Tab-separated table of C-alpha atoms in Angstrom:
chain	number	residue	atom	x	y	z
A	28	MET	CA	41.967	126.871	-14.936
A	29	ASN	CA	43.925	129.045	-12.629
A	30	THR	CA	47.716	128.606	-13.333
A	31	SER	CA	48.646	131.510	-11.183
A	32	ALA	CA	50.170	131.034	-7.649
A	33	ASN	CA	47.478	133.684	-6.513
A	34	PRO	CA	44.167	131.748	-5.951
A	35	GLU	CA	42.164	134.956	-6.394
A	36	ILE	CA	43.148	135.115	-10.238
A	37	GLY	CA	41.006	132.636	-12.283
A	38	MET	CA	39.898	132.696	-15.801
A	39	SER	CA	39.518	135.833	-17.880
A	40	ILE	CA	36.728	136.904	-20.305
A	41	THR	CA	35.653	139.986	-22.031
A	42	ALA	CA	32.460	141.161	-20.756
A	43	ALA	CA	30.703	144.453	-21.808
A	44	GLY	CA	34.167	145.331	-23.212
A	45	ILE	CA	36.009	144.778	-19.899
A	46	GLU	CA	38.611	142.137	-19.107
A	47	THR	CA	36.953	140.127	-16.406
A	48	ASN	CA	38.443	137.994	-13.785
A	49	TYR	CA	36.103	134.961	-12.697
A	50	HIS	CA	36.004	131.641	-11.246
A	51	GLU	CA	34.244	128.619	-12.454
A	52	ALA	CA	33.674	125.118	-11.114
A	53	GLY	CA	31.000	122.240	-11.362
A	54	GLU	CA	28.269	121.463	-14.032
A	55	GLY	CA	24.722	121.840	-14.349
A	56	PHE	CA	22.374	125.000	-14.172
A	57	PRO	CA	24.499	128.214	-13.786
A	58	VAL	CA	24.659	130.166	-10.519
A	59	VAL	CA	26.447	133.428	-10.565
A	60	LEU	CA	27.958	134.629	-7.044
A	61	ILE	CA	28.327	138.415	-6.588
A	62	HIS	CA	30.586	139.532	-4.124
A	63	GLY	CA	30.205	142.418	-1.758
A	64	SER	CA	32.082	145.993	-1.493
A	65	GLY	CA	34.644	145.551	1.130
A	66	PRO	CA	38.099	147.059	0.739
A	67	GLY	CA	40.544	144.735	-1.226
A	68	VAL	CA	37.628	142.305	-2.031
A	69	SER	CA	37.496	139.816	-4.823
A	70	ALA	CA	35.208	136.953	-5.899
A	71	TRP	CA	37.602	134.650	-4.298
A	72	ALA	CA	37.643	136.303	-1.062
A	73	ASN	CA	34.098	136.203	-0.644
A	74	TRP	CA	33.173	132.817	-2.050
A	75	ARG	CA	36.302	130.572	-1.541
A	76	LEU	CA	34.403	128.556	0.695
A	77	THR	CA	31.092	128.332	-1.070
A	78	ILE	CA	32.381	127.521	-4.513
A	79	PRO	CA	33.560	123.953	-4.012
A	80	LYS	CA	30.417	123.019	-2.037
A	81	LEU	CA	27.887	124.521	-4.677
A	82	ALA	CA	29.902	123.108	-7.487
A	83	GLN	CA	28.940	119.609	-6.261
A	84	ARG	CA	25.220	120.554	-7.471
A	85	ALA	CA	25.742	123.249	-10.090
A	86	ARG	CA	27.588	125.382	-12.409
A	87	VAL	CA	29.057	127.930	-10.231
A	88	LEU	CA	30.551	131.373	-11.576
A	89	ALA	CA	31.954	134.080	-9.709
A	90	PRO	CA	33.214	137.224	-11.277
A	91	ASP	CA	35.254	140.224	-9.914
A	92	MET	CA	32.866	143.112	-10.496
A	93	VAL	CA	34.537	145.995	-12.448
A	94	GLY	CA	36.107	148.134	-10.022
A	95	PHE	CA	37.058	145.125	-7.649
A	96	GLY	CA	39.596	142.273	-7.610
A	97	TYR	CA	41.513	141.588	-10.748
A	98	THR	CA	39.136	142.652	-13.401
A	99	GLU	CA	40.134	145.551	-15.681
A	100	ARG	CA	39.457	149.101	-14.480
A	101	PRO	CA	38.692	151.085	-17.383
A	102	GLN	CA	39.935	154.572	-17.374
A	103	GLY	CA	37.222	157.092	-16.862
A	104	ILE	CA	34.607	154.662	-15.989
A	105	THR	CA	31.836	155.558	-13.883
A	106	TYR	CA	31.019	153.413	-10.847
A	107	ASN	CA	27.179	153.143	-10.421
A	108	MET	CA	24.278	150.439	-10.615
A	109	ASP	CA	24.036	151.155	-14.541
A	110	THR	CA	27.653	150.042	-15.001
A	111	TRP	CA	27.602	147.204	-12.872
A	112	VAL	CA	24.466	145.831	-14.137
A	113	ASN	CA	25.711	146.257	-17.851
A	114	HIS	CA	28.850	144.413	-16.671
A	115	ILE	CA	26.992	141.405	-15.264
A	116	LEU	CA	24.808	141.192	-18.099
A	117	GLY	CA	27.882	141.298	-20.372
A	118	PHE	CA	29.312	138.515	-18.418
A	119	LEU	CA	26.048	136.320	-18.960
A	120	ASP	CA	26.227	137.296	-22.948
A	121	ALA	CA	29.950	136.338	-23.036
A	122	LEU	CA	29.286	132.813	-21.593
A	123	GLY	CA	26.263	132.410	-23.569
A	124	ILE	CA	24.200	132.315	-20.453
A	125	GLU	CA	20.516	133.151	-21.120
A	126	LYS	CA	19.288	132.463	-17.361
A	127	THR	CA	20.933	131.925	-14.025
A	128	ASP	CA	20.348	131.685	-10.437
A	129	LEU	CA	21.939	134.735	-8.456
A	130	VAL	CA	23.376	134.739	-5.214
A	131	GLY	CA	24.359	138.381	-3.981
A	132	ASN	CA	26.247	139.249	-0.783
A	133	SER	CA	25.607	142.738	0.465
A	134	PHE	CA	26.396	145.283	-2.538
A	135	GLY	CA	26.038	142.108	-4.556
A	136	GLY	CA	22.706	141.794	-3.165
A	137	ALA	CA	21.624	145.093	-4.482
A	138	LEU	CA	23.147	144.221	-7.839
A	139	ALA	CA	21.217	140.925	-8.126
A	140	ILE	CA	17.981	142.787	-7.128
A	141	ALA	CA	18.458	145.442	-10.015
A	142	LEU	CA	19.394	142.715	-12.571
A	143	ALA	CA	16.192	140.715	-11.499
A	144	THR	CA	14.124	143.815	-11.645
A	145	ARG	CA	15.422	145.091	-14.796
A	146	TYR	CA	15.851	141.991	-16.793
A	147	PRO	CA	13.602	139.267	-14.948
A	148	ASN	CA	13.644	136.792	-17.745
A	149	ARG	CA	17.520	136.388	-17.321
A	150	VAL	CA	17.032	135.151	-13.597
A	151	ARG	CA	15.678	132.049	-12.292
A	152	ARG	CA	16.099	132.255	-8.523
A	153	LEU	CA	17.374	134.758	-6.286
A	154	VAL	CA	19.458	134.467	-3.060
A	155	LEU	CA	20.235	137.543	-1.002
A	156	MET	CA	22.618	137.514	1.632
A	157	GLY	CA	23.183	140.557	4.091
A	158	SER	CA	21.873	142.421	1.092
A	159	ALA	CA	21.580	146.259	0.342
A	160	GLY	CA	19.227	147.249	-2.291
A	161	VAL	CA	16.434	148.775	-0.067
A	162	PRO	CA	16.403	152.086	1.594
A	163	PHE	CA	18.097	152.300	5.252
A	164	THR	CA	19.974	154.553	7.366
A	165	LEU	CA	23.857	154.326	6.843
A	166	THR	CA	25.178	152.369	9.557
A	167	PRO	CA	28.403	153.694	11.366
A	168	GLU	CA	30.192	150.520	10.391
A	169	LEU	CA	29.292	150.644	6.640
A	170	ASP	CA	30.543	154.270	6.865
A	171	ALA	CA	33.755	152.817	8.247
A	172	VAL	CA	33.860	150.052	5.480
A	173	TRP	CA	33.317	152.505	2.557
A	174	GLY	CA	35.679	155.063	4.043
A	175	TYR	CA	38.557	152.652	4.495
A	176	GLU	CA	42.112	154.083	4.246
A	177	PRO	CA	44.818	151.583	3.832
A	178	SER	CA	46.689	150.065	6.769
A	179	VAL	CA	47.047	146.615	8.390
A	180	GLU	CA	45.160	148.291	11.849
A	181	ALA	CA	42.322	149.593	9.619
A	182	MET	CA	41.872	146.442	7.905
A	183	LYS	CA	41.950	144.367	11.362
A	184	ARG	CA	39.290	146.908	12.686
A	185	LEU	CA	37.106	146.130	9.588
A	186	MET	CA	37.241	142.536	9.918
A	187	ASP	CA	36.348	142.766	13.501
A	188	ILE	CA	33.204	144.645	12.232
A	189	PHE	CA	32.375	142.061	9.601
A	190	ALA	CA	32.778	138.930	11.899
A	191	TYR	CA	30.827	137.719	14.932
A	192	ASP	CA	33.256	135.258	15.603
A	193	ARG	CA	36.578	136.989	16.278
A	194	ARG	CA	38.524	133.775	15.914
A	195	LEU	CA	38.213	134.331	12.092
A	196	VAL	CA	40.109	137.598	12.354
A	197	THR	CA	43.621	136.617	12.184
A	198	ASP	CA	46.620	138.637	11.840
A	199	GLU	CA	47.551	136.710	8.651
A	200	LEU	CA	44.184	137.184	7.027
A	201	ALA	CA	44.392	140.989	8.008
A	202	GLU	CA	47.533	141.189	6.207
A	203	LEU	CA	46.391	139.458	3.067
A	204	ARG	CA	43.420	141.731	2.604
A	205	TYR	CA	45.617	144.833	3.467
A	206	ARG	CA	47.933	143.614	0.923
A	207	ALA	CA	44.877	143.146	-1.601
A	208	SER	CA	43.752	146.794	-0.895
A	209	ILE	CA	46.877	148.368	-1.912
A	210	ARG	CA	47.402	146.876	-5.323
A	211	PRO	CA	47.974	149.295	-7.911
A	212	GLY	CA	44.723	150.981	-8.605
A	213	VAL	CA	42.580	149.381	-6.064
A	214	GLN	CA	42.352	152.106	-3.443
A	215	GLU	CA	41.900	154.676	-6.154
A	216	ALA	CA	39.036	152.837	-7.764
A	217	TYR	CA	37.511	152.080	-4.025
A	218	ALA	CA	37.823	155.668	-3.078
A	219	ALA	CA	35.974	156.971	-6.308
A	220	MET	CA	32.927	154.758	-5.506
A	221	PHE	CA	31.782	155.730	-2.130
A	222	PRO	CA	33.174	159.211	-1.058
A	223	ALA	CA	31.599	160.850	1.784
A	224	PRO	CA	28.716	161.780	2.506
A	225	ARG	CA	28.081	158.256	2.048
A	226	GLN	CA	24.229	157.974	2.663
A	227	ARG	CA	23.795	158.814	-1.035
A	228	TRP	CA	25.393	155.611	-2.174
A	229	VAL	CA	23.053	153.461	0.226
A	230	ASP	CA	20.114	155.216	-1.670
A	231	ALA	CA	21.873	154.834	-5.025
A	232	LEU	CA	22.269	151.006	-4.556
A	233	ALA	CA	18.485	150.679	-3.683
A	234	SER	CA	15.948	149.618	-6.394
A	235	PRO	CA	12.479	151.305	-6.453
A	236	GLU	CA	10.046	149.526	-3.974
A	237	ALA	CA	7.474	149.012	-6.659
A	238	ALA	CA	9.995	147.207	-8.790
A	239	ILE	CA	11.013	144.926	-5.726
A	240	HIS	CA	7.286	144.269	-4.977
A	241	ALA	CA	7.018	143.050	-8.667
A	242	ILE	CA	9.885	140.646	-8.378
A	243	PRO	CA	8.333	137.287	-9.586
A	244	HIS	CA	11.270	135.004	-8.465
A	245	GLU	CA	11.540	132.615	-5.778
A	246	THR	CA	13.852	134.300	-3.527
A	247	LEU	CA	15.864	133.187	-0.396
A	248	ILE	CA	16.873	135.897	1.851
A	249	ILE	CA	19.859	135.376	4.474
A	250	HIS	CA	21.053	137.433	7.138
A	251	GLY	CA	23.086	137.227	10.213
A	252	ARG	CA	21.413	138.450	13.416
A	253	GLU	CA	24.539	140.096	14.876
A	254	ASP	CA	25.446	141.990	11.214
A	255	ARG	CA	26.541	145.494	12.208
A	256	VAL	CA	27.096	146.476	8.606
A	257	ILE	CA	23.749	145.902	6.958
A	258	PRO	CA	21.050	145.839	9.420
A	259	LEU	CA	18.797	142.993	10.095
A	260	SER	CA	15.899	145.076	9.257
A	261	ASN	CA	16.957	144.969	5.649
A	262	ALA	CA	16.093	141.285	5.563
A	263	TYR	CA	12.595	141.788	6.989
A	264	THR	CA	11.692	144.414	4.536
A	265	LEU	CA	12.887	142.441	1.458
A	266	HIS	CA	10.798	139.318	2.978
A	267	GLN	CA	7.930	141.613	3.206
A	268	TRP	CA	8.411	143.123	-0.299
A	269	ILE	CA	9.364	140.147	-2.256
A	270	HIS	CA	6.071	138.077	-2.468
A	271	ARG	CA	7.745	134.752	-3.011
A	272	SER	CA	10.417	134.946	-0.555
A	273	GLN	CA	11.489	132.968	2.451
A	274	LEU	CA	13.865	134.124	5.283
A	275	HIS	CA	16.619	132.624	7.153
A	276	VAL	CA	18.409	134.384	10.118
A	277	PHE	CA	21.559	132.879	11.497
A	278	GLY	CA	22.110	133.591	15.225
A	279	ARG	CA	25.645	134.491	16.622
A	280	CYS	CA	26.726	135.448	13.024
A	281	GLY	CA	27.841	138.728	11.487
A	282	HIS	CA	28.160	140.048	7.945
A	283	TRP	CA	30.121	136.929	6.910
A	284	THR	CA	27.378	134.398	6.812
A	285	GLN	CA	28.898	132.569	4.031
A	286	ILE	CA	32.272	132.216	5.902
A	287	GLU	CA	30.979	132.128	9.666
A	288	GLN	CA	28.248	129.439	8.584
A	289	ALA	CA	30.037	128.069	5.530
A	290	ASP	CA	28.530	124.675	5.621
A	291	ARG	CA	24.999	125.561	6.585
A	292	PHE	CA	25.034	128.317	4.021
A	293	ALA	CA	26.008	126.296	1.261
A	294	ARG	CA	23.628	123.470	2.127
A	295	LEU	CA	20.673	125.881	2.565
A	296	VAL	CA	21.464	127.802	-0.652
A	297	GLY	CA	21.924	124.570	-2.587
A	298	ASP	CA	18.822	122.813	-1.461
A	299	PHE	CA	17.019	125.964	-2.391
A	300	LEU	CA	18.227	126.206	-5.902
A	301	ALA	CA	17.936	122.344	-6.257
A	302	GLU	CA	14.224	122.817	-5.881
A	303	ALA	CA	13.744	124.927	-9.243
A	304	SER	CA	13.097	123.474	-12.605
A	305	GLU	CA	15.155	124.879	-15.302
A	306	GLN	CA	12.232	126.687	-16.955
A	307	GLU	CA	10.650	127.902	-13.555
A	308	PRO	CA	7.654	129.828	-14.806
A	309	PHE	CA	6.906	133.318	-13.885
A	310	PRO	CA	3.464	133.881	-12.298
A	311	LEU	CA	1.442	136.399	-14.205
A	312	SER	CA	0.020	137.834	-10.709
A	313	SER	CA	0.610	137.854	-7.166
């Protein structure tokens, strides 16, 4: 239980040798929520509206991935997909979870894809929201997100990019996210992850096409039609490549589907995951 006045700080566990901050709620089959890669991001910032809703139907776990939030940042660590896959595997192992559902947001979608392709037996069902993980041309908006230099004004501009509904972008929220982005070590780690030129990091987050075609899991793909950070075409690519997939596109919605469409998002995801049997079999062929 979180006894801190800061709601972003939850529980702590050692995962792959890294002290990992995470949130947990609910009971039942586990579902791990993997956040995106915005400046000052944390699991709580991404999933604060989703956790209590999904927790009515499942055991919900939301870690801060290494390099983000309140998880330890080991000296000299290399931030890449191998590191993040090893970290999420270590998180599952530390909690004794052999198989989980995965919900990945943006960068987190790329990580969910990587885990599902490399360790398919550890995953039951996939939900990919505004997901990276396939090749695409770097958008100016994603370039701005990864190139963030801390200031309240810069954070406000980024939040304008993320949200279709500008009413969500308040001065108070921009100030909170800015403060999160300037905590000791946060900007240093963030700047080390995605230095210019940044198309190479889009490419580095992508899993091989053949591996994505081979994903055996039932997969729900969700995207905001007005997403300016990750193009809607990514969702169509994933839908074409993943044989057992379904696609839901929210109109009048940007990159913050889980916030802009919080109730609908949680209901959609909850229903999709509730369909599955605990030992959902993998087909031997497509």
